[in-house]
Amino acid sequence: MWPPARPLPPYASPLCEIAMLGERALANVTFYPFWLDRPDAPAPNARLVGNTEADLLIVGGGFTGLWAAILAKEADPSQNVVLIEAENIASGASGRPGAIVSTSVMHGLHNAIRIFPKDIATLEALGQANIAGFLATLDRYGIDCDAEWNGELTVAVGKGSTPVLRQEYELHKQHGHEVMLLDADETRRQLNSPLFEGGLWAKKNSGTLHPAKLAWGLKRAALTLGVRIHEYTPLGELADEGGTVVASTRDGRIRAGKVLLATSAFAAGHPHIKKRVAMVRDRILMTQPLTDEQMDRIGWKNRQGVYDTRTQLNYMRLTRDNRILFGGRLGYFFGGPRDPRLDRTPAPYTRLAEAFFRTFPQLDDVGFTHAWSGPIDLTTRMAVHLQTYHGGKVVYAGGYSGFGVSASRFGADMGLAKLMGSNRPELDCDFASTMPGTIPPEPFRYLGARLTMYALDTADAKGGWRNLWLKFVGKLGFPLS
């Protein structure tokens, strides 16, 4: 229950008031992903014990792995497909995101043009085909994941950000997207925040969903198709034995003709993959359900997923029962622990809570029920890529950089095509035939990440060396400034 308000001292400043609101709102929070906190979560499948064989082994039970299992069996029902997951389905990144989805498969149109200008027409067509396939799968298997296709809204915070929205508007119109450019008043009629000075509303084939319900629905579909799923079956090592690859697990072995590594950010522990993939963490707060009167204070009648334009951005969306999910504030931990102890304490979420109340000061009577962090597989491209091992018998698909809820289907499709030696022409494009740049090893990775996170936190307010550092990081490939 929301703690009773404490009177502010007469000398309290607005900043003090915001801090106290954040402290109160976090008082009774549960440090666990809201999406996974459900009594109807499916029971895990049995771990693998003993030896078995497969035509295709998929390592990882998140979105990429589940989409790959379904796509593979739909393409060839006779294939013997096995999927193993180190913990349980959706326990990693797929059960933790904000889950704002769109047609982009390369972290947004601006990023796609930045990294693959020659491929942009192909990528736009593939993005449209990907979301069409996504929707068709939901319909075909009756997957109810609370999907709402109301579009996504990018909001300008500060008048200096409105030219960025104009550029994005022109870019999207140029490539045939259905978008509306909104001024400050029009934006606040969509979602009422004193911070918003403009908006770009992309209206078609984008929206929000419940990520855990999506993952659990994909799991049911895969099982229906005959995929064998083993949870709590972590991969030990892969051994190339010529015509096959042998995967050792804690209690068994799998001999497979092909292996798809769908291990997302957790692949950053692999000595080769982690050269190009770093695990960072994003943090999220979930409010209690808003009353009708509280909803009236903010508007949001069209229920879009929302991103802002700041260097250290915030994103937000509504759930089916009118909770507000509010995310942002990246963090980095040395060595990439799976579940950092710090992120089960209030400290990492206080500034995020304060950002919430600066965004929605009229919701000063709303508290948070859940707080959690999730792993992001960050690369210099900020988008999915493919890595090939063991003479082409093993392919890694990942690196979505926080944009993988819908793009993971595309990554699975491209990963399977590469793995199976398909002659699809898109595999000759740069996005499928090249890899992102390398990232420095530890401890330089940790030091650089900490400095970058600090610069992101303070660049908009203080500038100076922070902007210079972010420009330097951008020259390395990360588009942070």
Coordinates of N, CA and C in Angstrom, one line a residue, residues 20-120:
M20 N 12.0 13.1 -2.0 CA 11.2 12.5 -1.0 C 10.1 11.7 -1.6
L21 N 9.5 12.2 -2.7 CA 8.5 11.4 -3.4 C 9.1 10.1 -3.9
G22 N 10.3 10.2 -4.5 CA 10.9 8.9 -4.9 C 11.2 8.0 -3.8
E23 N 11.6 8.5 -2.7 CA 11.9 7.6 -1.5 C 10.6 6.9 -1.1
R24 N 9.5 7.7 -0.9 CA 8.3 7.1 -0.5 C 7.7 6.1 -1.5
A25 N 7.8 6.4 -2.8 CA 7.3 5.5 -3.8 C 8.0 4.2 -3.9
L26 N 9.3 4.1 -3.4 CA 10.0 2.9 -3.4 C 9.9 2.1 -2.1
A27 N 9.2 2.6 -1.2 CA 9.2 2.1 0.2 C 8.8 0.6 0.2
N28 N 7.8 0.2 -0.6 CA 7.3 -1.2 -0.5 C 7.5 -2.0 -1.8
V29 N 8.6 -1.6 -2.5 CA 8.8 -2.2 -3.8 C 9.3 -3.7 -3.7
T30 N 8.9 -4.5 -4.7 CA 9.4 -5.9 -4.8 C 10.5 -5.9 -5.9
F31 N 11.6 -6.3 -5.6 CA 12.8 -6.3 -6.6 C 12.7 -7.6 -7.4
Y32 N 11.8 -7.6 -8.3 CA 11.5 -8.8 -9.2 C 10.7 -8.3 -10.4
P33 N 11.0 -8.8 -11.6 CA 10.3 -8.3 -12.7 C 8.7 -8.5 -12.6
F34 N 8.0 -7.5 -12.8 CA 6.6 -7.5 -12.8 C 6.0 -8.6 -13.7
W35 N 6.6 -8.7 -14.9 CA 6.1 -9.6 -15.9 C 6.1 -11.0 -15.5
L36 N 7.1 -11.4 -14.7 CA 7.3 -12.8 -14.2 C 6.6 -13.1 -12.9
D37 N 6.1 -12.1 -12.3 CA 5.4 -12.2 -11.0 C 3.9 -12.6 -11.2
R38 N 3.7 -13.8 -11.6 CA 2.3 -14.2 -12.0 C 2.1 -15.7 -11.5
P39 N 1.0 -15.9 -10.9 CA 0.7 -17.3 -10.4 C 0.4 -18.3 -11.5
D40 N 0.1 -17.8 -12.8 CA -0.1 -18.7 -13.9 C 1.1 -18.9 -14.7
A41 N 2.3 -18.5 -14.2 CA 3.5 -18.8 -15.0 C 3.6 -20.4 -15.2
P42 N 4.0 -20.8 -16.4 CA 4.0 -22.2 -16.7 C 5.1 -22.9 -15.9
A43 N 4.9 -24.2 -15.6 CA 5.9 -25.0 -14.9 C 7.0 -25.3 -15.9
P44 N 8.3 -25.3 -15.4 CA 9.4 -25.6 -16.3 C 9.4 -27.0 -16.8
N45 N 9.9 -27.2 -18.0 CA 10.1 -28.5 -18.5 C 11.3 -29.1 -17.9
A46 N 11.4 -30.5 -17.9 CA 12.4 -31.2 -17.2 C 13.8 -30.9 -17.8
R47 N 14.8 -30.9 -16.9 CA 16.2 -30.7 -17.4 C 16.6 -31.9 -18.2
L48 N 17.6 -31.8 -19.0 CA 18.1 -32.9 -19.8 C 19.0 -33.8 -18.9
V49 N 18.7 -35.1 -18.9 CA 19.5 -36.0 -18.2 C 19.8 -37.1 -19.2
G50 N 21.1 -37.4 -19.4 CA 21.5 -38.4 -20.4 C 21.9 -37.9 -21.7
N51 N 22.1 -38.7 -22.7 CA 22.5 -38.4 -24.0 C 21.4 -38.4 -25.0
T52 N 21.4 -37.4 -26.0 CA 20.4 -37.4 -27.0 C 21.0 -36.8 -28.3
E53 N 20.2 -36.8 -29.3 CA 20.6 -36.3 -30.6 C 19.6 -35.3 -31.2
A54 N 20.1 -34.4 -32.0 CA 19.2 -33.4 -32.7 C 19.7 -33.0 -34.0
D55 N 18.8 -32.7 -34.9 CA 19.3 -32.1 -36.2 C 19.7 -30.6 -35.9
L56 N 18.9 -30.0 -35.0 CA 19.2 -28.6 -34.7 C 19.1 -28.4 -33.1
L57 N 20.2 -27.9 -32.6 CA 20.2 -27.6 -31.1 C 20.1 -26.1 -31.0
I58 N 19.2 -25.6 -30.2 CA 19.1 -24.2 -29.9 C 19.4 -23.9 -28.5
V59 N 20.4 -23.1 -28.2 CA 20.8 -22.8 -26.9 C 20.3 -21.4 -26.5
G60 N 19.4 -21.4 -25.5 CA 18.8 -20.2 -25.0 C 17.3 -20.2 -25.2
G61 N 16.5 -20.0 -24.1 CA 15.1 -20.0 -24.1 C 14.4 -18.7 -24.0
G62 N 15.0 -17.7 -24.6 CA 14.4 -16.3 -24.7 C 13.7 -16.2 -26.1
F63 N 13.5 -15.0 -26.5 CA 12.7 -14.7 -27.7 C 13.4 -15.3 -28.9
T64 N 14.7 -15.1 -29.1 CA 15.4 -15.5 -30.3 C 15.4 -17.1 -30.4
G65 N 15.6 -17.8 -29.3 CA 15.6 -19.2 -29.3 C 14.2 -19.8 -29.6
L66 N 13.2 -19.2 -29.0 CA 11.8 -19.7 -29.2 C 11.3 -19.4 -30.6
W67 N 11.6 -18.2 -31.1 CA 11.3 -17.9 -32.5 C 12.0 -18.9 -33.4
A68 N 13.3 -19.1 -33.2 CA 14.0 -20.0 -34.0 C 13.4 -21.4 -34.0
A69 N 13.0 -21.9 -32.9 CA 12.5 -23.3 -32.8 C 11.2 -23.3 -33.6
I70 N 10.3 -22.3 -33.5 CA 9.1 -22.3 -34.3 C 9.3 -22.2 -35.8
L71 N 10.2 -21.3 -36.2 CA 10.5 -21.1 -37.6 C 11.1 -22.4 -38.2
A72 N 12.0 -23.0 -37.4 CA 12.6 -24.2 -38.0 C 11.6 -25.4 -38.2
K73 N 10.8 -25.6 -37.2 CA 9.8 -26.6 -37.3 C 8.7 -26.3 -38.4
E74 N 8.3 -25.1 -38.5 CA 7.4 -24.7 -39.5 C 8.0 -24.9 -40.9
A75 N 9.3 -24.7 -41.1 CA 9.9 -24.8 -42.4 C 10.1 -26.3 -42.7
D76 N 10.4 -27.1 -41.7 CA 10.6 -28.6 -41.9 C 10.1 -29.3 -40.7
P77 N 8.9 -29.8 -40.7 CA 8.3 -30.5 -39.5 C 9.1 -31.7 -39.1
S78 N 9.8 -32.3 -40.1 CA 10.5 -33.5 -39.8 C 11.8 -33.3 -39.0
Q79 N 12.3 -32.0 -38.9 CA 13.5 -31.7 -38.2 C 13.4 -32.1 -36.7
N80 N 14.4 -32.7 -36.2 CA 14.5 -33.0 -34.7 C 15.1 -31.8 -34.0
V81 N 14.3 -31.0 -33.4 CA 14.8 -29.7 -32.8 C 14.8 -29.8 -31.3
V82 N 15.9 -29.5 -30.6 CA 16.0 -29.5 -29.2 C 16.4 -28.1 -28.7
L83 N 15.7 -27.5 -27.7 CA 16.1 -26.2 -27.2 C 16.5 -26.4 -25.7
I84 N 17.6 -25.9 -25.3 CA 18.0 -25.9 -23.9 C 18.1 -24.5 -23.3
E85 N 17.7 -24.4 -22.1 CA 17.8 -23.1 -21.4 C 18.4 -23.3 -20.0
A86 N 19.3 -22.3 -19.7 CA 20.1 -22.5 -18.4 C 19.2 -22.4 -17.2
E87 N 18.2 -21.6 -17.2 CA 17.3 -21.5 -16.1 C 15.9 -21.9 -16.6
N88 N 14.9 -20.9 -16.6 CA 13.6 -21.3 -17.1 C 13.3 -20.3 -18.2
I89 N 12.3 -20.6 -19.0 CA 11.9 -19.8 -20.2 C 11.6 -18.4 -19.7
A90 N 12.1 -17.4 -20.4 CA 11.9 -16.0 -20.2 C 12.6 -15.4 -18.9
S91 N 13.4 -16.2 -18.3 CA 14.1 -15.7 -17.0 C 15.1 -14.6 -17.3
G92 N 15.6 -14.6 -18.5 CA 16.7 -13.6 -18.9 C 16.1 -12.3 -19.4
A93 N 16.6 -11.8 -20.5 CA 16.2 -10.5 -21.0 C 14.7 -10.5 -21.5
S94 N 14.3 -11.7 -21.9 CA 12.9 -11.7 -22.6 C 11.8 -11.6 -21.6
G95 N 12.1 -11.7 -20.3 CA 11.0 -11.5 -19.3 C 11.2 -10.2 -18.5
R96 N 12.0 -9.3 -19.1 CA 12.3 -8.1 -18.3 C 12.1 -6.8 -19.1
P97 N 11.9 -6.7 -20.4 CA 11.9 -5.5 -21.1 C 10.7 -4.6 -20.9
G98 N 10.8 -3.4 -21.5 CA 9.7 -2.5 -21.6 C 8.7 -3.0 -22.6
A99 N 9.1 -3.7 -23.6 CA 8.3 -4.4 -24.6 C 7.4 -3.4 -25.4
I100 N 8.1 -2.4 -25.9 CA 7.6 -1.5 -26.9 C 8.1 -2.0 -28.3
V101 N 7.2 -2.4 -29.2 CA 7.6 -3.1 -30.4 C 7.3 -2.2 -31.6
S102 N 8.1 -2.5 -32.7 CA 7.9 -1.7 -33.9 C 8.4 -2.6 -35.1
T103 N 8.4 -2.0 -36.3 CA 8.8 -2.7 -37.5 C 10.3 -2.7 -37.6
S104 N 11.0 -1.9 -36.9 CA 12.5 -1.8 -37.1 C 13.2 -3.0 -36.6
V105 N 14.2 -3.5 -37.4 CA 15.0 -4.6 -37.0 C 16.4 -4.2 -36.7
M106 N 16.7 -2.9 -36.8 CA 18.0 -2.4 -36.6 C 18.1 -1.3 -35.6
H107 N 17.2 -1.3 -34.5 CA 17.2 -0.3 -33.5 C 16.8 1.0 -34.0
G108 N 15.8 1.1 -34.8 CA 15.3 2.3 -35.3 C 15.8 2.7 -36.7
L109 N 15.0 3.5 -37.4 CA 15.4 3.9 -38.8 C 16.7 4.7 -38.8
H110 N 16.8 5.6 -37.9 CA 18.0 6.4 -37.9 C 19.3 5.6 -37.7
N111 N 19.2 4.6 -36.8 CA 20.4 3.7 -36.6 C 20.6 2.8 -37.8
A112 N 19.6 2.3 -38.5 CA 19.8 1.5 -39.6 C 20.5 2.3 -40.7
I113 N 20.1 3.5 -40.9 CA 20.8 4.3 -42.0 C 22.2 4.7 -41.6
R114 N 22.4 4.8 -40.3 CA 23.8 5.1 -39.8 C 24.7 4.0 -40.1
I115 N 24.3 2.7 -39.9 CA 25.2 1.6 -40.0 C 25.2 0.9 -41.3
F116 N 24.0 0.9 -42.0 CA 23.8 0.2 -43.3 C 23.1 1.0 -44.3
P117 N 23.6 2.1 -44.7 CA 22.9 2.9 -45.7 C 22.6 2.2 -47.0
K118 N 23.5 1.3 -47.4 CA 23.3 0.6 -48.7 C 22.2 -0.4 -48.6
D119 N 21.9 -0.9 -47.4 CA 20.9 -2.0 -47.1 C 19.5 -1.4 -46.7
I120 N 19.3 -0.1 -46.7 CA 18.2 0.4 -46.0 C 16.9 -0.1 -46.7

